[in-house]
PDB file of C-alpha atoms in Angstrom:
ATOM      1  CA  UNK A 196       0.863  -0.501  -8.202  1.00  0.00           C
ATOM      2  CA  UNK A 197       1.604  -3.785  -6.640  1.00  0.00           C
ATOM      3  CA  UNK A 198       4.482  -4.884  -8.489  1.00  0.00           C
ATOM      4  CA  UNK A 199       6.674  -2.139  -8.008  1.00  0.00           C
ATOM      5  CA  UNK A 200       5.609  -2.064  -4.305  1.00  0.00           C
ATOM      6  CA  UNK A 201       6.969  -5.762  -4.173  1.00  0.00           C
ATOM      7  CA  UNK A 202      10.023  -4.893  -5.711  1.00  0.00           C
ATOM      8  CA  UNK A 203      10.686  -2.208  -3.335  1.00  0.00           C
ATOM      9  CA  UNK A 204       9.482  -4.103  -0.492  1.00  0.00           C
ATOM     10  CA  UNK A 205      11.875  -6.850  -1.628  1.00  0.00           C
ATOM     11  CA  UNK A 206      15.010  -4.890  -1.998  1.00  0.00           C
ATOM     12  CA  UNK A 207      14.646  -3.404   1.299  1.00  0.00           C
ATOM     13  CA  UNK A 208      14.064  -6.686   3.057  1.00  0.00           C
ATOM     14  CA  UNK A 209      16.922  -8.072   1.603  1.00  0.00           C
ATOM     15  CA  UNK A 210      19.188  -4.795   2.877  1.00  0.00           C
ATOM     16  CA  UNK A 211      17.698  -5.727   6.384  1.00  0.00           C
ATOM     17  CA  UNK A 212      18.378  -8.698   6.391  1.00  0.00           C
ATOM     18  CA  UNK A 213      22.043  -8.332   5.954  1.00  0.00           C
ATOM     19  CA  UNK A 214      21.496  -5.743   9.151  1.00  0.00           C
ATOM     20  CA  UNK A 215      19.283  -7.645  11.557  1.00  0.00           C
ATOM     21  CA  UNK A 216      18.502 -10.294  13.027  1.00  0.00           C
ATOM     22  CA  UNK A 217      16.121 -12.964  12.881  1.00  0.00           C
ATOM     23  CA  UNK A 218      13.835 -12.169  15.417  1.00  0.00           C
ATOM     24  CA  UNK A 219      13.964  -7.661  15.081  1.00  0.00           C
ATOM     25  CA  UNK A 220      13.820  -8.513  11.457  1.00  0.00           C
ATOM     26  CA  UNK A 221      10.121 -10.852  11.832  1.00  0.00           C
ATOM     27  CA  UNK A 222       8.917  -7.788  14.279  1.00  0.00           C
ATOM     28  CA  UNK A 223      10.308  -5.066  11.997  1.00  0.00           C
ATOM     29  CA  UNK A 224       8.365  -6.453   8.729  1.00  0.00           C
ATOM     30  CA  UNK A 225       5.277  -7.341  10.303  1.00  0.00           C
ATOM     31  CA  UNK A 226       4.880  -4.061  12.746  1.00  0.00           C
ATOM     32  CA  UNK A 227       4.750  -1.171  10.236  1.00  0.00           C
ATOM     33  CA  UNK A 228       1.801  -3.354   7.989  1.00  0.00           C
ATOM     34  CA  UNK A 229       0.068  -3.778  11.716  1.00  0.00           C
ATOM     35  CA  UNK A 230       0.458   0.256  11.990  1.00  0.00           C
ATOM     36  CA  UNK A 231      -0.732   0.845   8.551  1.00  0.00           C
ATOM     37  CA  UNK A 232      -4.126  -1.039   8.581  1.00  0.00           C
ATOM     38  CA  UNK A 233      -4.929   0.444  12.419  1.00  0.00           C
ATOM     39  CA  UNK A 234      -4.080   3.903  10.641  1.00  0.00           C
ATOM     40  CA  UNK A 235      -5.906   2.827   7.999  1.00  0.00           C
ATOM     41  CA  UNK A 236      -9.050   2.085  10.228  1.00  0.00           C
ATOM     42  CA  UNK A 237      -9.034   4.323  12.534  1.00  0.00           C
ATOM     43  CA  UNK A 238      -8.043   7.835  10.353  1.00  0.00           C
ATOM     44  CA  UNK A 239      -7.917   7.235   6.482  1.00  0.00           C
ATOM     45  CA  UNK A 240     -11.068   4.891   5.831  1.00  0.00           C
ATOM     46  CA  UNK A 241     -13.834   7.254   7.853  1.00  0.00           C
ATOM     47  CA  UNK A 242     -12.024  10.499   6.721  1.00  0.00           C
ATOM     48  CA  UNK A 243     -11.686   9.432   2.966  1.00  0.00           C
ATOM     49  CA  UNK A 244     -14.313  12.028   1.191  1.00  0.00           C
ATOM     50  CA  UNK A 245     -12.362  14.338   3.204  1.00  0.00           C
ATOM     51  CA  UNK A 246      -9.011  13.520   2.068  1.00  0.00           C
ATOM     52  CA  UNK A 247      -9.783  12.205  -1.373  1.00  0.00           C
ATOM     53  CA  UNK A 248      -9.854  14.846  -4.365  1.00  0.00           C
ATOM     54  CA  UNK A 249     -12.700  14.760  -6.855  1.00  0.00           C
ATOM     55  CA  UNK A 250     -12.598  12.729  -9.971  1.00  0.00           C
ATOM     56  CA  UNK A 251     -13.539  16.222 -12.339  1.00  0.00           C
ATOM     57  CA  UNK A 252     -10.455  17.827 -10.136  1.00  0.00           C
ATOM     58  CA  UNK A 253      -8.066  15.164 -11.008  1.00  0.00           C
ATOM     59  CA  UNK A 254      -9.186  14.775 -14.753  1.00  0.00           C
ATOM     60  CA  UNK A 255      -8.962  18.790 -15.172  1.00  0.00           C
ATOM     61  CA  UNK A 256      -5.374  18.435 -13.430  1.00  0.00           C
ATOM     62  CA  UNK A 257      -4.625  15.741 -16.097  1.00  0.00           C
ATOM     63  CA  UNK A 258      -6.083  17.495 -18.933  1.00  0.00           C
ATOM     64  CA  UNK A 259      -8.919  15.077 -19.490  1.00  0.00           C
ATOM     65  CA  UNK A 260     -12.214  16.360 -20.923  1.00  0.00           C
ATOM     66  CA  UNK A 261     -14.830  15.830 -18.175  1.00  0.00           C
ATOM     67  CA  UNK A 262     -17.740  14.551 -20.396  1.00  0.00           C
ATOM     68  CA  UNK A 263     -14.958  11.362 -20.211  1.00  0.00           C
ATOM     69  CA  UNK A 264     -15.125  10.810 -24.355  1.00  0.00           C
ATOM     70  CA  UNK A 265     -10.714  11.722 -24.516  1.00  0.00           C
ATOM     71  CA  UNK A 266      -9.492  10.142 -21.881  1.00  0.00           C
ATOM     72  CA  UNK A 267      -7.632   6.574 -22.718  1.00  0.00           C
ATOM     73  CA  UNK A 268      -5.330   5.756 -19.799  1.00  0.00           C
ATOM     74  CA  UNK A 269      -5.455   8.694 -17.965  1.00  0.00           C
ATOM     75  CA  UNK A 270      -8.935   8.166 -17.323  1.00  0.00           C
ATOM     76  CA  UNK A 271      -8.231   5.232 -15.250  1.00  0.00           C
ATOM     77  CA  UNK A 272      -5.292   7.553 -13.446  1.00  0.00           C
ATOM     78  CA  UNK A 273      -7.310   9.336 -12.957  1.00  0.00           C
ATOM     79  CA  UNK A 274      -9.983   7.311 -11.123  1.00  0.00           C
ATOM     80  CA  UNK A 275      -6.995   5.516  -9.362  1.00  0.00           C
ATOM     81  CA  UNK A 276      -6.177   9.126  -8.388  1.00  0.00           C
ATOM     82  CA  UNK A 277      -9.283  10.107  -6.934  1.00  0.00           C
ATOM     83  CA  UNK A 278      -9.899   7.078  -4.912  1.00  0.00           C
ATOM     84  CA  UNK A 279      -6.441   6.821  -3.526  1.00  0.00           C
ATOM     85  CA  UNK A 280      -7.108   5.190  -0.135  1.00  0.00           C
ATOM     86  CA  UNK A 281      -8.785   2.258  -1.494  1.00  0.00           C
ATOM     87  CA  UNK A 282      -6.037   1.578  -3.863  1.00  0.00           C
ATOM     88  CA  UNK A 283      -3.089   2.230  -1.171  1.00  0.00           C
ATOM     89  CA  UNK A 284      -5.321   0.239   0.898  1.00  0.00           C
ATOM     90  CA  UNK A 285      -5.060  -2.785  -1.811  1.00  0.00           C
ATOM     91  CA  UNK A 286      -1.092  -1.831  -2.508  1.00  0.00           C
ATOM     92  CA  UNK A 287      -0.947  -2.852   0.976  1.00  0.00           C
ATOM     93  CA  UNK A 288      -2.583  -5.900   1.686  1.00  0.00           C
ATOM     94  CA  UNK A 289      -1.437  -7.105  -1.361  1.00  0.00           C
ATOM     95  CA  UNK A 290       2.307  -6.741  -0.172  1.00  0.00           C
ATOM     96  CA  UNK A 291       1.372  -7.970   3.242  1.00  0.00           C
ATOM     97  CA  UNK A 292      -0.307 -11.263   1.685  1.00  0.00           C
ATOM     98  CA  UNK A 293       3.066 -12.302  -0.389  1.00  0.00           C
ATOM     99  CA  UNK A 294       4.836 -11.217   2.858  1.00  0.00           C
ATOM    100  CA  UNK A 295       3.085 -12.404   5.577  1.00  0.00           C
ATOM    101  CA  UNK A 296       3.054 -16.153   3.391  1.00  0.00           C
ATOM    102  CA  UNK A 297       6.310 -16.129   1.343  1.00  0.00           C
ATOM    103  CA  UNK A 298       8.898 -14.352   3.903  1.00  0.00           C
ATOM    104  CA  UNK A 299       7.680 -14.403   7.380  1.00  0.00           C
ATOM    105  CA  UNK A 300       6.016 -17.708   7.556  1.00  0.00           C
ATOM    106  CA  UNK A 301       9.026 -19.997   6.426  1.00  0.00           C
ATOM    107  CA  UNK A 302      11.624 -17.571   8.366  1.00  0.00           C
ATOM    108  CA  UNK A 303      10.531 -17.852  12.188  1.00  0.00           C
TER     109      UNK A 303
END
């Protein structure tokens, strides 16, 4: 989820940051998190039941019973699975948040 987003986010950052400058490194952080969410709005969100599997797909993929009496952990995989978009969607704007406060506003 989120934290090993962050840590990959950070990583980067700090590899561009050794490359760019200032200014193309404000615009190249902030640009592809203004792409996402307009991609997000305008194609993921309305075509979600389209692009999303079912929940009794993804627990027969995992090998979860589908009355959901043997599932554990995998049952929650499994619902993070099948309702993808809505938890990229929260990888995202959780990234963005730390980002958008911690990095961008103290650096320009």
């Amino acid at each position: 989820g989120v934290l090993p987003a962050a840590t990959g986010f950070i990583a980067f950052y700090s590899k561009m940051s050794s490359v760019l400058d200032r200014k193309t490194l404000f615009f190249s952080t902030c640009v592809p998190f203004f792409v996402f969410f307009l991609l997000f709005d305008a194609v993921i969100y309305p075509n979600g039941p389209n692009i999303q599997p079912s929940l009794p797909w993804v627990e027969s993929m995992l090998g979860i019973a589908v009355d959901g009496t043997d599932g554990g952990g995998l049952s929650v995989l499994a619902k993070i699975i099948a309702n993808w978009t809505s938890a990229l969607f929260y990888v995202v704007a959780e990234i963005y948040s730390s980002v958008s406060v911690g990095l961008l506003f103290w650096q320009y």
